[in-house]
Every structure is written in C-alpha cells, then in structure tokens.
Short mmCIF file of C-alpha atoms in Angstrom, two decimals:
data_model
loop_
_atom_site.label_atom_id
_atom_site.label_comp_id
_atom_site.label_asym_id
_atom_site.label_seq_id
_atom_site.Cartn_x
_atom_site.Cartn_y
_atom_site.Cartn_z
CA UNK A 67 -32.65 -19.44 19.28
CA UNK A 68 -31.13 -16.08 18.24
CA UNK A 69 -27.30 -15.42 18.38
CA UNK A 70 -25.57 -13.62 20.73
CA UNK A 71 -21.98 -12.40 20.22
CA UNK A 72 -21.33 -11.45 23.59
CA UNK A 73 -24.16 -13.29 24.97
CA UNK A 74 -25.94 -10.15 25.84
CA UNK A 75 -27.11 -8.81 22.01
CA UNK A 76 -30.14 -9.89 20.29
CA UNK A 77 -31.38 -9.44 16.48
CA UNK A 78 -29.71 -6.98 15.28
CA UNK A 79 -26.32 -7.45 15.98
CA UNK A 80 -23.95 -4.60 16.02
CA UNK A 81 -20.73 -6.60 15.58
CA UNK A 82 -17.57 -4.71 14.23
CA UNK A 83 -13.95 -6.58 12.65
CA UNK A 84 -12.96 -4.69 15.86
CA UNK A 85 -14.59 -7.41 18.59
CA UNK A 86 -12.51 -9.88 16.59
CA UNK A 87 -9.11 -7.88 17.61
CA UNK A 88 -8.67 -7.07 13.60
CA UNK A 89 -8.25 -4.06 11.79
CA UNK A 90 -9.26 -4.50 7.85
CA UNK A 91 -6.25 -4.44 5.08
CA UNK A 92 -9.05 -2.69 2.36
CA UNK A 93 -11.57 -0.37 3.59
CA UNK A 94 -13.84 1.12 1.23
CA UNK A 95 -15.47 4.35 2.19
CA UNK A 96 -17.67 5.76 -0.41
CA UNK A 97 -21.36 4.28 -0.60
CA UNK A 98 -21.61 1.44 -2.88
CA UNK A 99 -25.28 1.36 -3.33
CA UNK A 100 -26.18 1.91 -6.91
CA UNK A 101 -29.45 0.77 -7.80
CA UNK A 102 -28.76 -3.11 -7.89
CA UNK A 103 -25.33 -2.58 -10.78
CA UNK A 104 -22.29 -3.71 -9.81
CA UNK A 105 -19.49 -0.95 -8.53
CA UNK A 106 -16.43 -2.01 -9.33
CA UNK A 107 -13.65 -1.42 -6.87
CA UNK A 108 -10.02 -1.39 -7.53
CA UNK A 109 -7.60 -1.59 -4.78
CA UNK A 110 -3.71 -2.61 -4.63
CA UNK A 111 -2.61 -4.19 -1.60
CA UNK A 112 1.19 -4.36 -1.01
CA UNK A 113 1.64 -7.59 1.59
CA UNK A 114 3.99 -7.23 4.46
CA UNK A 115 4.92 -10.62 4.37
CA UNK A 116 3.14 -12.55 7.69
CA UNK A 117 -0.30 -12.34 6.49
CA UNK A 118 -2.64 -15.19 6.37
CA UNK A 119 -5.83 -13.34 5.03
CA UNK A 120 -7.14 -10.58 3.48
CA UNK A 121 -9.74 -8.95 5.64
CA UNK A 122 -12.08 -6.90 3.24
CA UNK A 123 -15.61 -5.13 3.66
CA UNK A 124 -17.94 -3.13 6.30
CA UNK A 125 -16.07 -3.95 9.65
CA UNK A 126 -18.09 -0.50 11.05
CA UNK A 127 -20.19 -0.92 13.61
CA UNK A 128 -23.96 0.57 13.26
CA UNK A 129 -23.30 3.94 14.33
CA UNK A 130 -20.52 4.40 11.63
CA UNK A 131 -22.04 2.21 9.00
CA UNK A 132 -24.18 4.18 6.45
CA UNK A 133 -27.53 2.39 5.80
CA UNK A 134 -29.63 2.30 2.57
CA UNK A 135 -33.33 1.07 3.41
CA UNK A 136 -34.93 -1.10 1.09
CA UNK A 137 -38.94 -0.65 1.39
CA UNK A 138 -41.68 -3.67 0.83
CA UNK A 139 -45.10 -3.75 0.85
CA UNK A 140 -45.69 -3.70 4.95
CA UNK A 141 -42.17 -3.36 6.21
CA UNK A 142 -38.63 -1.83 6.26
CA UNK A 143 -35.23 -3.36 6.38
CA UNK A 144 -31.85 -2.09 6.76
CA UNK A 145 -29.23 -4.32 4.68
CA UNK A 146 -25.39 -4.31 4.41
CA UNK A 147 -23.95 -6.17 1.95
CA UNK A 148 -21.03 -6.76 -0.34
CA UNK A 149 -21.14 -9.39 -3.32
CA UNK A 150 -17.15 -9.93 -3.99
CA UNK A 151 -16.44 -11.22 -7.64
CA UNK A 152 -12.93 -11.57 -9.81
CA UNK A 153 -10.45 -10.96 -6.84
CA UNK A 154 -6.85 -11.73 -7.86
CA UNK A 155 -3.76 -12.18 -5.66
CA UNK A 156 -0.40 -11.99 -7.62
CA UNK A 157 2.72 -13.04 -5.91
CA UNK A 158 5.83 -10.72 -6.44
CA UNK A 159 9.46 -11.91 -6.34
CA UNK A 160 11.80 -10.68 -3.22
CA UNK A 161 14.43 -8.55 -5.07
CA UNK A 162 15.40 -6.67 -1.50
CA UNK A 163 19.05 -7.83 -2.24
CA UNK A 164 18.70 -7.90 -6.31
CA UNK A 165 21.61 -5.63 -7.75
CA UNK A 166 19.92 -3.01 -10.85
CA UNK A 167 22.00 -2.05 -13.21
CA UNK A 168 21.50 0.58 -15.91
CA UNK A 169 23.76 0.02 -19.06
CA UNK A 170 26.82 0.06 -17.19
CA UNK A 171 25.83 3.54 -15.88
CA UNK A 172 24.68 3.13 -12.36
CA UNK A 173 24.42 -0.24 -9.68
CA UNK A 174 21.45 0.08 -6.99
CA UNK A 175 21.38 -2.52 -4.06
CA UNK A 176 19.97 -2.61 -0.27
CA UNK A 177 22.43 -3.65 2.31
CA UNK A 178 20.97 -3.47 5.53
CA UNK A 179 19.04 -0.15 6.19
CA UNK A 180 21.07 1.92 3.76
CA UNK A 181 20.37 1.80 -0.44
CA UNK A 182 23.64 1.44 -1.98
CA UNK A 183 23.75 3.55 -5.27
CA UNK A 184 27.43 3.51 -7.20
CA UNK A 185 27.89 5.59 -10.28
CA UNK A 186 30.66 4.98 -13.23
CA UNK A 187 31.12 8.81 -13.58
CA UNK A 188 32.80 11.44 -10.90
CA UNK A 189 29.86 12.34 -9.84
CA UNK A 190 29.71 15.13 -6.83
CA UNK A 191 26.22 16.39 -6.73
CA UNK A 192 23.02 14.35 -6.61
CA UNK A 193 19.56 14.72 -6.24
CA UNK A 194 17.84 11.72 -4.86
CA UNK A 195 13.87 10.88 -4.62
CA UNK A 196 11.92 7.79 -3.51
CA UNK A 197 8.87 7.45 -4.53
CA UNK A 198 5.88 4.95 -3.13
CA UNK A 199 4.02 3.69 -5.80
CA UNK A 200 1.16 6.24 -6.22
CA UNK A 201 3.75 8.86 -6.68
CA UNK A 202 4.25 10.48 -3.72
CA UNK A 203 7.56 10.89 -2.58
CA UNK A 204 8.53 9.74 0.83
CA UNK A 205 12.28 10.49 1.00
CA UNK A 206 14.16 13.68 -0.68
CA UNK A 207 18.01 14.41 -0.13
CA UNK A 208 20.56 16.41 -1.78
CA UNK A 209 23.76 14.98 -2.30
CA UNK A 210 26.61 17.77 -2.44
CA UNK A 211 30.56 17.29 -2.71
CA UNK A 212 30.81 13.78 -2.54
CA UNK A 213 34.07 12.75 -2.98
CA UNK A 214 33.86 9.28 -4.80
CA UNK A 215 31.43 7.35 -6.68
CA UNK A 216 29.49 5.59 -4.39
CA UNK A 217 25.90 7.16 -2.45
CA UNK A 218 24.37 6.17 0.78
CA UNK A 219 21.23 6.67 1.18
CA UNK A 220 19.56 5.77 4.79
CA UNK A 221 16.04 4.20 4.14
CA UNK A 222 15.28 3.02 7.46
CA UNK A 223 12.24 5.22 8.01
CA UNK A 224 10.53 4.09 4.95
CA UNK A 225 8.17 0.80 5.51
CA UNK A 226 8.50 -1.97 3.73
CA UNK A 227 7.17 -1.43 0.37
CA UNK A 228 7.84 -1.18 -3.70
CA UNK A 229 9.28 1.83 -4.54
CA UNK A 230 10.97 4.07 -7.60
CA UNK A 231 14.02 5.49 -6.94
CA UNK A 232 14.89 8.54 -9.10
CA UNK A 233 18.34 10.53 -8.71
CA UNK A 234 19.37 12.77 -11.05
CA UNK A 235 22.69 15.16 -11.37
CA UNK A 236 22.15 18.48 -14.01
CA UNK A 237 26.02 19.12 -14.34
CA UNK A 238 26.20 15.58 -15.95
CA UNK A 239 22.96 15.61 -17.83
CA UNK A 240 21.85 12.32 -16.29
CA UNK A 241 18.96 10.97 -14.67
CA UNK A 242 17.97 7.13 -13.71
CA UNK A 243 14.61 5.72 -12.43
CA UNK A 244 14.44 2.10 -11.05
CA UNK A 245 12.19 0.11 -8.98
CA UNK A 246 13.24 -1.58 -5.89
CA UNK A 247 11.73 -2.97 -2.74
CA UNK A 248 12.53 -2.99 0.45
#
C-alpha cells in the first residue's frame, strides 16, 4: 500500500519541512553531489534557548530541490540524500549577567536591555562597536562629552546572540575587545 501524506499523493511524494509547520535551523544551499566523496559541511549554530531539535537537510519541495539523476542499465532515478556523520553539540555557559573585567581598566555587564560599560579613566569620548561573531558589526555609536565614567549602551535591538564588544577612545590611546552574550 503506498503512503500518502495528505492522503491524496502517491509515489513520489513531494513533502517539504514546511507541511510539518517547521522551518530548518541549517540549510545548505550549494549542490552537494560530488561523485560519491564526502563534502564536508561546517556550520555554527548559536541556540536560542527553547529548542528541542536540530532540524537539518533538504526541507525543499520538488520544484525547489535540485536533482542529480543517477542512470542504470534500463531506468532513471532521481535521489535526494544526505549521509550525516561527526555532528557535535557543545553547550556554552550563560554569562548574560557575568561582570568582564580588563586589568582593572574597564567592567562590562548587561542589566536589563542596556550593556553597562564603566571605565577607571575620565574618559569623554568613545567609540563603541558590537560585533556578531562572523564579524559584522550590528551596532555602532559614538560616545561624545560624557561627563563621568560610566557608558550606556542600549542593545535591545540586537537578538540574542554571542558577541565582541570593541570600544576604543584615541585621546587616551586605549582600546578593549571582550566577548559577551546576550
């Protein structure tokens, strides 16, 4: 008796992650084909935190899906495949509320939807950058006659994520990178 997804379909089935009401957290897009060796992928996934799998491979349905035919002796067949080998998940501590500090130099913390960054000099000019973690930067600001020590820095249009944080002041000489996630 053949399957039927939807009760209607018949060999083959055209069945995308989308009938399932899920979207895929990895989507390859180049074709993998390559005469029977092994491709290997690399991807870095950065959790959200209320994940219970990782959904992974060709969640296209046929019209979007580009197909490599394999040829035998009498017939054709169209195959989609993906052999998954040497996955690793590591697990990264919270440090949302962790404090950095830099030699006595500079404190960075989160407190609520604002980064917290407190300098030992009289500092009055800063320029800040956040950085995801392929390098592009997805906040900028210019800090300009501030009157004490302590910066503000609103991150509440960022997602949650692992970033570098990089602010730097040319009248002092200084500059301080540190990673923090939000």
């Amino acid at each position: 008796m053949p399957y039927n997804f939807n009760g209607t379909q018949s060999p083959p089935y055209d069945i995308a992650l989308s009938e399932f009401g899920l979207t895929p957290d990895f989507e390859f897009t180049d074709t993998l084909f390559n005469s029977g060796q092994w491709t290997e992928v690399i991807y870095q996934f950065t959790a959200a935190g209320n994940e219970e799998y990782v959904y992974f491979g060709n969640f296209r349905n046929d019209a979007d899906t580009e197909i490599e035919s394999l040829s035998g002796n009498a017939s054709s067949i169209n195959v989609a495949y993906v052999f998954v080998d040497d996955v690793s998940l590591n697990l990264s501590s919270d440090l949302s509320v962790s404090t950095f500090d830099n030699k006595g130099n500079a404190t960075f913390y989160l407190q609520g939807e604002e980064l917290m960054i407190k300098l030992d000099e009289n500092v009055k000019y800063l320029d800040m950058k956040i950085f995801d973690i392929s390098g592009k930067i997805v906040l900028e600001d210019k800090i300009i006659e501030n009157k004490s020590q302590n910066f503000r820095i609103d991150v509440s249009t960022i997602t949650t994520g692992a970033y570098i944080l990089s602010i730097s002041n040319i009248e002092k000489g200084m500059s301080y990178s540190k990673l923090f996630l939000k």
